[in-house]
Short mmCIF file of C-alpha atoms and ligand atoms in Angstrom, two decimals:
data_model
loop_
_atom_site.label_atom_id
_atom_site.label_comp_id
_atom_site.label_asym_id
_atom_site.label_seq_id
_atom_site.Cartn_x
_atom_site.Cartn_y
_atom_site.Cartn_z
CA THR A 140 39.91 1.19 -3.16
CA VAL A 141 36.17 -0.37 -1.08
CA ARG A 142 36.10 1.40 2.17
CA PRO A 143 34.95 -0.91 4.57
CA PHE A 144 31.25 -1.28 6.44
CA SER A 145 32.63 0.13 9.59
CA GLU A 146 33.21 3.54 8.38
CA ILE A 147 29.93 3.75 6.74
CA PRO A 148 28.52 7.11 8.16
CA GLY A 149 25.64 7.41 10.86
CA LEU A 150 24.60 7.26 14.08
CA TRP A 151 24.88 3.11 14.74
CA LYS A 152 26.67 3.17 17.39
CA ASN A 153 24.76 4.13 20.59
CA SER A 154 21.55 2.85 20.02
CA LEU A 155 19.22 3.43 23.34
CA SER A 156 20.76 7.28 23.03
CA ASN A 157 18.91 7.05 19.44
CA LEU A 158 15.95 5.39 20.56
CA TYR A 159 15.79 8.40 23.07
CA THR A 160 15.79 11.08 20.56
CA PHE A 161 13.89 9.58 18.58
CA TRP A 162 11.49 9.46 20.91
CA LYS A 163 11.83 13.42 21.83
CA LEU A 164 11.81 14.01 17.81
CA ASP A 165 8.28 12.07 18.22
CA GLY A 166 9.69 9.91 15.74
CA PHE A 167 7.39 7.28 15.84
CA ARG A 168 4.87 9.64 13.58
CA ASN A 169 8.14 11.21 11.86
CA ILE A 170 10.26 8.42 10.06
CA HIS A 171 10.04 9.64 6.75
CA ARG A 172 10.99 13.35 7.53
CA ILE A 173 14.13 11.48 9.94
CA MET A 174 15.24 9.85 6.81
CA VAL A 175 15.32 12.97 4.63
CA HIS A 176 16.87 14.58 7.50
CA ASN A 177 19.53 11.60 7.70
CA PHE A 178 20.53 11.99 4.17
CA ASN A 179 20.88 15.66 4.15
CA THR A 180 23.52 15.19 7.03
CA PHE A 181 24.86 11.93 5.92
CA GLY A 182 24.79 11.76 2.24
CA PRO A 183 23.29 9.18 0.27
CA ILE A 184 24.30 6.39 2.26
CA TYR A 185 24.23 5.80 6.15
CA ARG A 186 24.01 3.36 9.15
CA GLU A 187 21.33 3.51 11.66
CA LYS A 188 20.42 1.48 14.67
CA ILE A 189 17.23 2.18 16.11
CA GLY A 190 16.39 -0.31 19.42
CA TYR A 191 16.92 -3.72 18.18
CA TYR A 192 16.70 -3.48 14.30
CA GLU A 193 19.95 -2.50 12.47
CA SER A 194 20.05 -1.37 8.75
CA VAL A 195 22.26 0.19 6.39
CA ASN A 196 20.00 3.72 4.08
CA ILE A 197 20.86 3.54 0.64
CA ILE A 198 18.35 6.74 -1.76
CA LYS A 199 19.80 6.77 -4.76
CA PRO A 200 18.05 4.61 -8.12
CA GLU A 201 21.38 3.23 -9.21
CA ASP A 202 22.25 2.03 -5.46
CA ALA A 203 18.73 0.57 -5.22
CA ALA A 204 19.18 -1.48 -8.56
CA ILE A 205 22.26 -2.78 -6.54
CA LEU A 206 20.52 -4.03 -3.77
CA PHE A 207 17.70 -5.76 -5.94
CA LYS A 208 20.34 -7.58 -8.18
CA ALA A 209 21.66 -8.86 -4.88
CA GLU A 210 18.07 -9.80 -3.05
CA GLY A 211 18.74 -13.40 -3.92
CA HIS A 212 16.03 -16.08 -4.83
CA TYR A 213 14.70 -15.90 -1.63
CA PRO A 214 13.96 -12.12 -1.09
CA LYS A 215 13.53 -11.20 2.65
CA ARG A 216 11.85 -7.80 4.07
CA LEU A 217 11.78 -6.59 7.38
CA ARG A 218 10.22 -9.06 9.51
CA VAL A 219 7.35 -7.09 11.29
CA GLU A 220 7.20 -8.95 14.44
CA ALA A 221 3.94 -7.47 15.60
CA TRP A 222 2.58 -9.67 12.85
CA THR A 223 4.05 -12.56 13.33
CA SER A 224 4.10 -12.60 16.85
CA TYR A 225 0.06 -12.29 16.72
CA ARG A 226 0.23 -15.38 14.39
CA ASP A 227 2.17 -17.24 16.89
CA TYR A 228 0.13 -16.19 19.91
CA ARG A 229 -3.07 -17.69 18.36
CA ASN A 230 -1.58 -20.42 16.38
CA ARG A 231 -2.45 -19.18 12.62
CA LYS A 232 -0.93 -19.73 9.86
CA TYR A 233 1.49 -17.10 7.90
CA GLY A 234 0.85 -15.65 4.33
CA VAL A 235 3.10 -14.97 1.54
CA LEU A 236 3.13 -11.27 3.20
CA LEU A 237 4.81 -13.37 6.19
CA LYS A 238 6.28 -16.17 5.29
CA ASP A 239 9.97 -16.88 4.09
CA GLY A 240 12.60 -19.13 2.29
CA GLU A 241 11.18 -21.43 -0.13
CA ASP A 242 7.37 -22.21 1.51
CA TRP A 243 7.41 -18.22 0.61
CA ARG A 244 8.40 -18.85 -3.22
CA SER A 245 5.78 -21.99 -3.53
CA ASN A 246 2.81 -20.39 -2.60
CA ARG A 247 3.66 -17.12 -4.21
CA VAL A 248 3.58 -18.60 -7.41
CA ILE A 249 1.17 -20.29 -6.96
CA LEU A 250 -1.13 -16.96 -6.02
CA ASN A 251 0.76 -15.25 -8.82
CA ARG A 252 -1.47 -16.90 -11.24
CA GLU A 253 -4.73 -16.09 -9.30
CA VAL A 254 -3.64 -12.92 -8.47
CA ILE A 255 -1.57 -10.45 -10.58
CA SER A 256 -0.62 -12.14 -13.70
CA PRO A 257 -1.82 -10.04 -16.81
CA LYS A 258 -4.24 -13.14 -17.73
CA VAL A 259 -7.17 -12.37 -14.83
CA GLN A 260 -6.75 -8.59 -15.18
CA GLY A 261 -9.21 -9.17 -18.16
CA ASN A 262 -11.75 -10.97 -14.96
CA PHE A 263 -10.96 -8.14 -12.65
CA VAL A 264 -12.02 -5.26 -15.00
CA PRO A 265 -15.92 -6.01 -15.34
CA LEU A 266 -16.02 -6.77 -11.40
CA LEU A 267 -14.33 -3.29 -10.05
CA ASP A 268 -15.63 -1.59 -13.37
CA GLU A 269 -19.27 -2.16 -11.43
CA VAL A 270 -18.20 -0.67 -8.49
CA GLY A 271 -16.96 2.43 -9.38
CA GLN A 272 -20.11 3.01 -11.31
CA ASP A 273 -21.98 2.06 -7.95
CA PHE A 274 -19.78 4.77 -6.45
CA VAL A 275 -20.60 7.36 -8.83
CA THR A 276 -23.99 6.47 -8.27
CA ARG A 277 -23.78 6.95 -4.71
CA VAL A 278 -21.80 10.57 -4.96
CA HIS A 279 -24.93 11.84 -7.40
CA LYS A 280 -26.92 10.53 -4.60
CA LYS A 281 -25.13 12.85 -1.55
CA ILE A 282 -24.64 15.69 -4.24
CA GLU A 283 -28.73 15.64 -4.27
CA ARG A 284 -28.88 15.43 -0.45
CA SER A 285 -27.18 18.12 -0.10
CA GLY A 286 -29.22 20.62 -1.65
CA GLN A 287 -26.72 22.72 -3.03
CA ASN A 288 -25.31 20.98 -6.54
CA GLN A 289 -22.44 19.91 -4.74
CA TRP A 290 -20.89 18.43 -1.58
CA THR A 291 -17.91 18.67 0.86
CA THR A 292 -16.95 16.32 2.84
CA ASP A 293 -13.88 14.57 4.31
CA LEU A 294 -14.13 11.13 1.66
CA SER A 295 -11.80 8.80 3.29
CA HIS A 296 -14.64 7.07 4.94
CA GLU A 297 -16.70 6.31 1.50
CA LEU A 298 -12.78 5.31 -0.34
CA PHE A 299 -11.98 2.79 2.89
CA LYS A 300 -15.26 1.14 1.85
CA TYR A 301 -14.98 1.39 -2.00
CA ALA A 302 -11.82 -0.11 -1.65
CA LEU A 303 -12.43 -2.92 0.89
CA GLU A 304 -16.06 -3.24 -1.63
CA SER A 305 -13.66 -3.77 -4.95
CA VAL A 306 -10.74 -6.28 -3.45
CA SER A 307 -13.38 -8.62 -1.76
CA THR A 308 -15.41 -8.72 -5.17
CA VAL A 309 -12.38 -9.57 -6.58
CA LEU A 310 -11.48 -12.01 -3.98
CA TYR A 311 -14.75 -13.60 -3.88
CA GLY A 312 -16.22 -12.83 -6.80
CA GLU A 313 -19.63 -11.62 -5.60
CA ARG A 314 -20.71 -8.27 -3.81
CA LEU A 315 -20.69 -6.88 -0.12
CA GLY A 316 -22.89 -3.93 -0.82
CA LEU A 317 -21.26 -1.52 0.58
CA LEU A 318 -21.81 1.46 -1.42
CA LEU A 319 -25.62 0.93 -0.36
CA ASP A 320 -27.28 3.42 2.05
CA TYR A 321 -27.19 0.09 5.12
CA ILE A 322 -23.46 -0.59 6.05
CA ASP A 323 -23.31 -3.37 7.86
CA PRO A 324 -21.85 -2.38 11.96
CA GLU A 325 -19.27 -5.85 11.26
CA VAL A 326 -18.15 -4.25 8.36
CA GLN A 327 -17.64 -1.32 9.57
CA HIS A 328 -15.26 -3.15 12.36
CA PHE A 329 -13.50 -4.19 10.13
CA ILE A 330 -11.90 -1.61 8.29
CA ASP A 331 -11.70 0.05 11.78
CA CYS A 332 -9.74 -3.08 12.71
CA ILE A 333 -7.42 -2.41 10.11
CA THR A 334 -6.17 1.05 10.93
CA LEU A 335 -5.90 -0.09 14.40
CA MET A 336 -3.63 -3.27 13.28
CA PHE A 337 -1.14 -0.71 11.66
CA LYS A 338 -1.36 2.10 14.00
CA SER A 339 -0.58 0.08 17.05
CA THR A 340 2.36 -1.76 15.25
CA CYS A 341 4.43 1.04 14.71
CA PRO A 342 5.86 1.35 18.75
CA MET A 343 6.58 -2.93 17.68
CA LEU A 344 8.96 -1.79 15.06
CA TYR A 345 11.09 -0.43 18.07
CA ILE A 346 10.33 -2.56 21.39
CA PRO A 347 9.84 -6.31 21.30
CA PRO A 348 6.33 -7.26 21.37
CA SER A 349 7.24 -10.25 23.68
CA LEU A 350 8.22 -7.61 25.86
CA LEU A 351 4.83 -5.83 25.85
CA ARG A 352 2.87 -8.69 26.47
CA ARG A 353 4.29 -9.78 29.21
CA VAL A 354 4.12 -6.88 30.65
CA GLY A 355 0.26 -6.30 29.41
CA ALA A 356 0.78 -3.37 27.42
CA LYS A 357 -2.40 -1.42 25.79
CA VAL A 358 -0.75 -1.42 22.06
CA TRP A 359 -0.31 -5.19 22.18
CA ASN A 360 -3.93 -5.86 23.51
CA ASP A 361 -5.37 -3.28 20.80
CA HIS A 362 -3.09 -5.34 18.62
CA VAL A 363 -4.15 -8.27 19.18
CA LYS A 364 -7.70 -7.66 19.28
CA ALA A 365 -7.19 -5.77 16.02
CA TRP A 366 -5.89 -8.92 13.87
CA ASP A 367 -9.02 -11.09 15.83
CA GLY A 368 -11.55 -8.62 14.25
CA ILE A 369 -9.48 -9.02 10.76
CA PHE A 370 -9.76 -12.92 10.39
CA ASN A 371 -12.91 -12.63 12.43
CA GLN A 372 -14.31 -10.74 9.01
CA ALA A 373 -12.24 -12.50 7.14
CA ASP A 374 -12.92 -16.13 7.95
CA ARG A 375 -16.55 -15.63 7.98
CA CYS A 376 -16.81 -14.40 3.69
CA ILE A 377 -14.03 -17.16 3.21
CA GLN A 378 -16.51 -19.55 5.09
CA ASN A 379 -19.66 -18.26 2.87
CA ILE A 380 -18.07 -19.12 -0.41
CA TYR A 381 -16.38 -22.60 0.67
CA ARG A 382 -20.14 -23.60 1.34
CA GLN A 383 -21.19 -22.14 -1.79
CA LEU A 384 -18.51 -23.97 -4.05
CA ARG A 385 -19.35 -27.03 -2.21
CA LYS A 386 -23.18 -27.12 -2.81
CA GLU A 387 -22.91 -25.80 -6.38
CA SER A 388 -19.71 -27.40 -7.42
CA GLY A 389 -18.67 -26.05 -11.15
CA ALA A 390 -20.11 -22.69 -11.93
CA GLN A 391 -21.62 -21.78 -15.40
CA GLY A 392 -18.72 -20.15 -17.09
CA LYS A 393 -18.88 -17.07 -14.53
CA TYR A 394 -15.63 -15.69 -13.20
CA PRO A 395 -15.93 -17.06 -9.53
CA GLY A 396 -12.76 -14.94 -7.55
CA VAL A 397 -9.73 -15.52 -6.42
CA LEU A 398 -10.59 -17.78 -3.72
CA ALA A 399 -12.86 -20.00 -5.19
CA SER A 400 -9.91 -20.32 -8.24
CA LEU A 401 -7.54 -20.74 -5.18
CA LEU A 402 -10.04 -23.95 -3.72
CA MET A 403 -10.40 -25.34 -7.20
CA LEU A 404 -6.95 -25.32 -8.51
CA ASP A 405 -6.13 -27.64 -5.02
CA ARG A 406 -2.53 -26.97 -5.20
CA LEU A 407 -2.42 -25.00 -1.67
CA SER A 408 -3.97 -26.29 1.63
CA ILE A 409 -6.99 -24.86 3.02
CA GLU A 410 -5.37 -23.06 5.93
CA GLU A 411 -2.89 -21.69 3.70
CA ILE A 412 -5.26 -20.37 1.68
CA LYS A 413 -7.14 -18.52 3.87
CA ALA A 414 -4.21 -16.99 5.62
CA SER A 415 -3.13 -15.44 1.95
CA VAL A 416 -6.51 -14.36 1.37
CA THR A 417 -6.92 -12.79 4.83
CA GLU A 418 -3.57 -10.36 4.26
CA LEU A 419 -5.02 -9.54 0.87
CA MET A 420 -8.64 -8.88 1.82
CA ALA A 421 -6.38 -6.76 4.71
CA GLY A 422 -3.82 -5.31 2.52
CA GLY A 423 -6.56 -3.72 0.09
CA VAL A 424 -8.22 -1.07 2.10
CA ASP A 425 -6.09 1.60 3.38
CA THR A 426 -3.73 1.37 1.10
CA THR A 427 -5.14 1.95 -2.13
CA SER A 428 -7.80 4.57 -0.60
CA ILE A 429 -5.32 7.05 1.01
CA THR A 430 -3.47 6.80 -2.27
CA LEU A 431 -6.53 7.78 -4.17
CA LEU A 432 -7.45 9.93 -1.05
CA TRP A 433 -3.39 11.95 -1.85
CA THR A 434 -4.90 12.02 -5.90
CA LEU A 435 -8.05 13.80 -5.65
CA TYR A 436 -6.04 15.98 -3.61
CA GLU A 437 -3.70 16.55 -5.97
CA LEU A 438 -6.20 17.37 -8.63
CA ALA A 439 -8.23 19.90 -6.95
CA ARG A 440 -4.85 21.25 -6.37
CA HIS A 441 -4.25 21.60 -9.55
CA PRO A 442 -7.27 21.92 -11.90
CA ASP A 443 -6.26 22.48 -15.28
CA LEU A 444 -4.19 18.73 -15.27
CA GLN A 445 -7.51 18.28 -14.09
CA GLU A 446 -9.23 18.98 -16.95
CA GLU A 447 -6.17 17.62 -18.77
CA LEU A 448 -7.02 14.15 -17.32
CA ARG A 449 -10.25 14.70 -18.00
CA ALA A 450 -9.82 14.94 -21.86
CA GLU A 451 -7.37 12.22 -22.18
CA VAL A 452 -9.92 10.06 -20.62
CA THR A 453 -12.72 11.08 -22.79
CA ALA A 454 -10.52 10.77 -26.38
CA ALA A 455 -10.01 6.96 -24.61
CA ARG A 456 -13.39 6.41 -24.27
CA THR A 457 -14.12 7.10 -27.72
CA ALA A 458 -11.67 5.55 -29.28
CA SER A 459 -12.69 2.29 -27.56
CA GLN A 460 -15.77 2.86 -27.96
CA GLY A 461 -16.48 1.69 -23.74
CA ASP A 462 -14.15 -0.82 -23.81
CA ARG A 463 -12.57 -0.65 -20.25
CA LEU A 464 -10.09 -3.30 -20.91
CA GLN A 465 -8.92 -1.18 -23.93
CA MET A 466 -9.60 1.89 -22.39
CA LEU A 467 -6.65 1.28 -19.69
CA LYS A 468 -4.25 1.36 -22.26
CA MET A 469 -5.13 4.67 -23.68
CA VAL A 470 -4.69 6.90 -20.14
CA PRO A 471 -0.51 6.86 -19.65
CA LEU A 472 -0.70 10.55 -18.21
CA LEU A 473 -3.69 8.91 -15.82
CA LYS A 474 -0.89 6.10 -14.80
CA GLY A 475 1.40 8.84 -14.32
CA ALA A 476 -0.89 10.50 -12.05
CA LEU A 477 -1.33 7.36 -9.98
CA LYS A 478 2.38 6.81 -10.38
CA GLU A 479 3.59 10.85 -9.04
CA THR A 480 1.03 10.78 -6.34
CA LEU A 481 2.90 7.60 -4.97
CA ARG A 482 6.25 10.04 -5.48
CA LEU A 483 5.35 12.19 -3.38
CA HIS A 484 2.89 10.17 -0.72
CA PRO A 485 3.87 6.93 -1.19
CA VAL A 486 2.32 3.69 0.96
CA ALA A 487 5.85 2.35 2.45
CA VAL A 488 8.54 4.75 3.29
CA SER A 489 11.16 2.35 2.89
CA LEU A 490 11.85 -0.79 0.82
CA GLN A 491 14.05 -3.30 2.93
CA ARG A 492 15.62 -6.44 1.78
CA TYR A 493 18.30 -8.93 3.89
CA ILE A 494 20.99 -8.95 1.26
CA ALA A 495 21.83 -12.96 -0.14
CA GLU A 496 25.59 -11.72 -1.64
CA ASP A 497 28.68 -9.04 -0.32
CA ILE A 498 27.61 -6.07 -2.10
CA VAL A 499 29.78 -2.33 -2.55
CA ILE A 500 27.11 1.10 -2.20
CA GLN A 501 28.65 4.68 -2.87
CA ASN A 502 31.96 2.39 -2.56
CA TYR A 503 31.26 1.29 0.70
CA HIS A 504 30.99 -2.82 1.29
CA ILE A 505 28.23 -4.47 2.88
CA PRO A 506 28.18 -7.56 3.91
CA SER A 507 25.62 -10.03 2.55
CA GLY A 508 22.89 -10.46 5.44
CA THR A 509 22.52 -7.18 6.09
CA LEU A 510 19.27 -4.93 6.30
CA VAL A 511 19.15 -2.54 3.69
CA GLN A 512 17.14 -0.14 3.07
CA LEU A 513 15.56 2.27 0.60
CA GLY A 514 14.22 5.29 1.67
CA LEU A 515 11.43 5.47 -0.75
CA TYR A 516 9.66 8.99 0.55
CA ALA A 517 13.63 10.29 0.32
CA MET A 518 13.91 9.76 -2.53
CA GLY A 519 10.65 10.68 -3.92
CA ARG A 520 11.52 14.29 -2.91
CA ASP A 521 15.29 14.34 -3.99
CA HIS A 522 16.14 17.13 -6.22
CA ARG A 523 18.75 15.77 -8.01
CA ILE A 524 16.68 12.51 -8.84
CA PHE A 525 13.76 14.43 -9.89
CA PRO A 526 13.82 18.06 -10.89
CA HIS A 527 11.35 20.31 -9.12
CA PRO A 528 10.28 17.33 -7.27
CA GLU A 529 7.83 19.48 -4.79
CA GLN A 530 5.43 19.62 -8.22
CA TYR A 531 2.93 17.12 -9.10
CA LEU A 532 3.95 16.27 -12.64
CA PRO A 533 2.24 13.41 -14.19
CA SER A 534 3.55 13.89 -17.83
CA ARG A 535 7.50 12.70 -16.00
CA TRP A 536 5.84 9.36 -15.79
CA LEU A 537 5.09 9.47 -19.98
CA PRO A 538 6.82 6.25 -21.24
CA THR A 539 9.51 9.03 -23.30
CA GLU A 540 11.96 9.03 -20.18
CA SER A 541 13.53 6.56 -18.55
CA HIS A 542 12.16 5.67 -15.35
CA TYR A 543 15.35 3.33 -14.17
CA PHE A 544 14.65 2.15 -10.73
CA ARG A 545 12.49 5.42 -9.95
CA SER A 546 9.27 3.42 -9.86
CA LEU A 547 9.20 1.77 -7.28
CA GLY A 548 5.87 2.24 -5.19
CA PHE A 549 4.90 -1.34 -5.19
CA GLY A 550 8.22 -2.18 -4.82
CA PHE A 551 10.34 -4.07 -7.02
CA GLY A 552 10.63 -7.79 -8.53
CA PRO A 553 9.59 -11.43 -7.05
CA ARG A 554 8.55 -10.23 -3.79
CA GLN A 555 6.88 -6.90 -4.94
CA CYS A 556 2.87 -5.89 -4.04
CA LEU A 557 0.81 -9.07 -4.77
CA GLY A 558 -2.13 -6.84 -5.11
CA ARG A 559 -0.32 -4.23 -7.33
CA ARG A 560 -2.80 -5.59 -10.44
CA ILE A 561 -5.92 -4.97 -8.47
CA ALA A 562 -4.74 -1.79 -6.78
CA GLU A 563 -3.55 -0.01 -10.27
CA THR A 564 -6.71 -1.65 -11.86
CA GLU A 565 -8.96 -0.53 -8.87
CA MET A 566 -6.88 3.14 -8.78
CA GLN A 567 -7.67 3.44 -12.16
CA LEU A 568 -10.71 2.85 -13.29
CA PHE A 569 -12.08 4.90 -10.06
CA LEU A 570 -10.29 7.91 -11.54
CA ILE A 571 -11.58 7.51 -15.07
CA HIS A 572 -15.24 7.44 -13.13
CA MET A 573 -14.61 10.57 -11.09
CA LEU A 574 -13.56 12.76 -14.20
CA GLU A 575 -16.07 11.10 -16.24
CA ASN A 576 -18.88 12.77 -13.86
CA PHE A 577 -16.91 15.09 -11.31
CA ARG A 578 -15.13 18.18 -11.02
CA ILE A 579 -12.74 18.24 -8.03
CA GLN A 580 -12.49 21.20 -5.92
CA LYS A 581 -10.63 22.40 -2.52
CA GLN A 582 -11.39 25.52 -0.36
CA ARG A 583 -7.73 26.87 1.01
CA GLN A 584 -4.82 25.63 -0.73
CA VAL A 585 -3.02 24.56 2.75
CA GLU A 586 -0.26 21.40 2.08
CA VAL A 587 -1.20 18.60 3.78
CA ARG A 588 1.75 16.72 5.19
CA SER A 589 1.97 13.02 6.22
CA THR A 590 2.19 11.02 9.37
CA PHE A 591 3.45 7.75 9.56
CA GLU A 592 1.07 4.97 10.90
CA LEU A 593 3.07 2.11 9.35
CA ILE A 594 1.50 3.61 6.08
CA LEU A 595 1.98 7.09 5.75
CA LEU A 596 -1.39 8.81 6.13
CA PRO A 597 -2.78 12.71 5.88
CA LYS A 598 -1.93 14.16 8.78
CA LYS A 599 -4.95 16.11 8.72
CA PRO A 600 -8.63 15.63 7.03
CA ILE A 601 -8.64 16.44 3.92
CA LEU A 602 -12.08 18.06 2.93
CA LEU A 603 -13.01 17.73 -0.80
CA THR A 604 -16.04 19.65 -2.79
CA ILE A 605 -17.08 17.51 -5.41
CA LYS A 606 -19.67 19.27 -7.94
CA PRO A 607 -21.41 17.43 -11.04
CA LEU A 608 -19.79 17.97 -14.66
C1 LIG B 18 3.65 -6.12 -0.23
C2 LIG B 18 2.39 -1.06 -1.69
C3 LIG B 18 -2.03 -2.32 -2.48
C4 LIG B 18 -1.38 -6.70 -0.38
C5 LIG B 18 3.46 -4.34 -0.82
C6 LIG B 18 5.52 -4.08 -0.43
C7 LIG B 18 4.86 -2.80 -1.27
C8 LIG B 18 3.39 -2.36 -1.06
C9 LIG B 18 5.94 -1.71 -1.22
C10 LIG B 18 6.63 -4.45 -0.03
C11 LIG B 18 6.79 -4.80 -1.55
C12 LIG B 18 8.17 -5.21 -1.62
O1 LIG B 18 9.05 -5.53 -1.00
O2 LIG B 18 8.99 -5.15 -2.90
C13 LIG B 18 1.08 -1.19 -2.07
C14 LIG B 18 0.58 -0.14 -2.41
C15 LIG B 18 -0.54 -0.42 -2.62
C16 LIG B 18 -0.89 -1.49 -2.13
C17 LIG B 18 1.84 1.18 -2.63
C18 LIG B 18 -1.69 0.24 -3.04
C19 LIG B 18 -1.72 2.07 -3.79
C20 LIG B 18 -2.18 -3.88 -2.04
C21 LIG B 18 -3.50 -4.16 -2.37
C22 LIG B 18 -3.04 -5.24 -1.55
C23 LIG B 18 -1.54 -5.63 -1.31
C24 LIG B 18 -4.53 -3.43 -3.32
C25 LIG B 18 -4.58 -6.91 -1.77
C26 LIG B 18 -5.50 -6.63 -2.77
C27 LIG B 18 -0.39 -6.85 -0.55
C28 LIG B 18 1.17 -8.26 -0.26
C29 LIG B 18 2.35 -7.77 0.02
C30 LIG B 18 2.50 -6.34 -0.60
C31 LIG B 18 -0.06 -9.48 0.20
C32 LIG B 18 3.23 -8.97 0.35
C33 LIG B 18 3.81 -9.57 -0.81
C34 LIG B 18 4.80 -10.43 0.06
O3 LIG B 18 5.05 -10.34 0.67
O4 LIG B 18 5.03 -11.46 -1.30
N1 LIG B 18 2.38 -3.32 -1.52
N2 LIG B 18 0.17 -1.91 -2.41
N3 LIG B 18 -1.04 -4.67 -1.73
N4 LIG B 18 1.55 -6.40 -0.75
FE1 LIG B 18 0.97 -3.93 -1.43
C1 LIG B 19 6.74 0.49 7.64
O1 LIG B 19 10.25 0.06 9.31
C2 LIG B 19 8.39 0.38 8.06
O2 LIG B 19 1.76 -2.96 1.91
C3 LIG B 19 9.21 -0.46 8.28
O3 LIG B 19 -0.56 -4.79 2.09
C4 LIG B 19 9.66 -1.50 7.51
C5 LIG B 19 8.46 -1.72 6.50
C6 LIG B 19 8.17 -3.12 6.53
C7 LIG B 19 7.01 -3.67 5.87
C8 LIG B 19 6.05 -2.77 5.08
C9 LIG B 19 5.61 -2.12 5.86
C10 LIG B 19 7.76 -0.85 6.16
C11 LIG B 19 5.07 -0.44 5.33
C12 LIG B 19 3.45 -1.44 5.09
C13 LIG B 19 3.68 -2.52 3.98
C14 LIG B 19 5.11 -3.32 4.16
C15 LIG B 19 4.95 -4.68 3.48
C16 LIG B 19 3.46 -4.66 3.44
C17 LIG B 19 2.61 -3.55 3.61
C18 LIG B 19 4.16 -1.82 2.51
C19 LIG B 19 7.64 0.32 5.06
C20 LIG B 19 1.06 -3.00 2.86
C21 LIG B 19 0.56 -1.88 3.08
C22 LIG B 19 0.73 -4.57 2.91
C23 LIG B 19 0.07 -5.21 3.85
C24 LIG B 19 -0.41 -5.99 4.31
C25 LIG B 19 -1.51 -6.43 5.19
C26 LIG B 19 -2.40 -8.08 5.73
C27 LIG B 19 -0.65 -6.48 6.72
#
């Protein structure tokens, strides 16, 4: 017999004292480890209430399958109040990230065609390949300047620029030139604003932004400043393309980028296009750059694997005669490496849905409308789901095995990451370029842990040494 919802184990009865313990454990920074701890204490399902939001947490792939089958036609995630409050406060439209219901679906369908459908990848590859090429040139220059035939550095700032240049090139169909020696202070400001926006969101997951705004809290002011900076820069880029398009209508066969394609398609209002393009631009920086940094870190820690990947890339290059699009189909281990990175270092600690129908998980009844969270970080590190979870083994993702509801770094279904194809292409090409040109090494073998700043980031700077092959 199915047990009732009220019997699900967990610390959900006293939310205020939970908030207090949470605070004491520095829970804001450690959500991912607290979730692991909770699964160890309560088993594969537990209920939780912290501050104003209540959820059921699950960890097993089979249960994830049940969750996503119950997501309905309009899948809905946990609403990040800080983000919607800002839009309401400044009277700006929601893009796909924040919309829900039919409004979300109708926008998302149109965006899918231009951003994530397989047919656009061919347009993205040459653009992104050029950015990868420029990154290599830049690193060679840095190595030369060091006078030591190597370059030891915290690559994160370079990777932020690489990621922003990549996503901008695809969105606007033209280069911003971020990999040149001179960096426009406005662009640096934009990058800083994204990091601040994520960071200042965290406390507002638990304390209502409306309250913080009323008391004039610093975190709310920081958050507003951050989004203002993001929207100002995105507006400048969008205006620029819009003006160009009006002057020279109908380009000569060249792929014009996502924004111009959407404008010419004319199925979304300009305000809606602006809202979603801004979200794409802001969502495309910290996510891919941090995933690449973690991947380089893992490659530096596993030199034999690095050589194996290099061999795969070299063979793919020969077999495809340098055709990059073709080449991307011949690097399964490299793709496995990215999946392995997202298993151990997911950008999102959890995936969530408000379920659209009643379900039964682990023999407990869960009523329709409940917020159910899949603990992505905890799942990736569970030995019952991934044997020897502490080992970085890209080969576990080769197509010979089944990966039923295990590869969820980008989410799942119609509400999955809209930037997925851009992210994957951009990251694969980056690694191909790096492996073709450099060897990555690391000084000491110390484990770097994650810290939660809305997305998971390395707790300490990662220092890598890059040498020409
Ligand atoms: C949503 C992960 C890169 C834009 C999401 C979600 C995840 C995710 C887990 C929620 C999906 C769900 O609820 O099922 C990642 C990871 C990335 C990445 C791991 C890179 C390693 C990007 C990039 C962009 C982007 C490069 C923009 C170009 C978005 C947007 C949404 C989203 C707009 C909301 C989609 C919607 O609500 O319909 N991402 N993302 N992401 N991501 Fe990403
Ligand atoms: C954070 O408890 C932890 O892709 C919360 O590119 C639940 C939660 C809700 C939504 C998640 C968020 C977490 C992590 C960051 C995500 C976000 C949805 C989209 C966003 C996963 C797990 C991200 C990074 C987007 C960001 C777009 C940008 C314009 C803000």
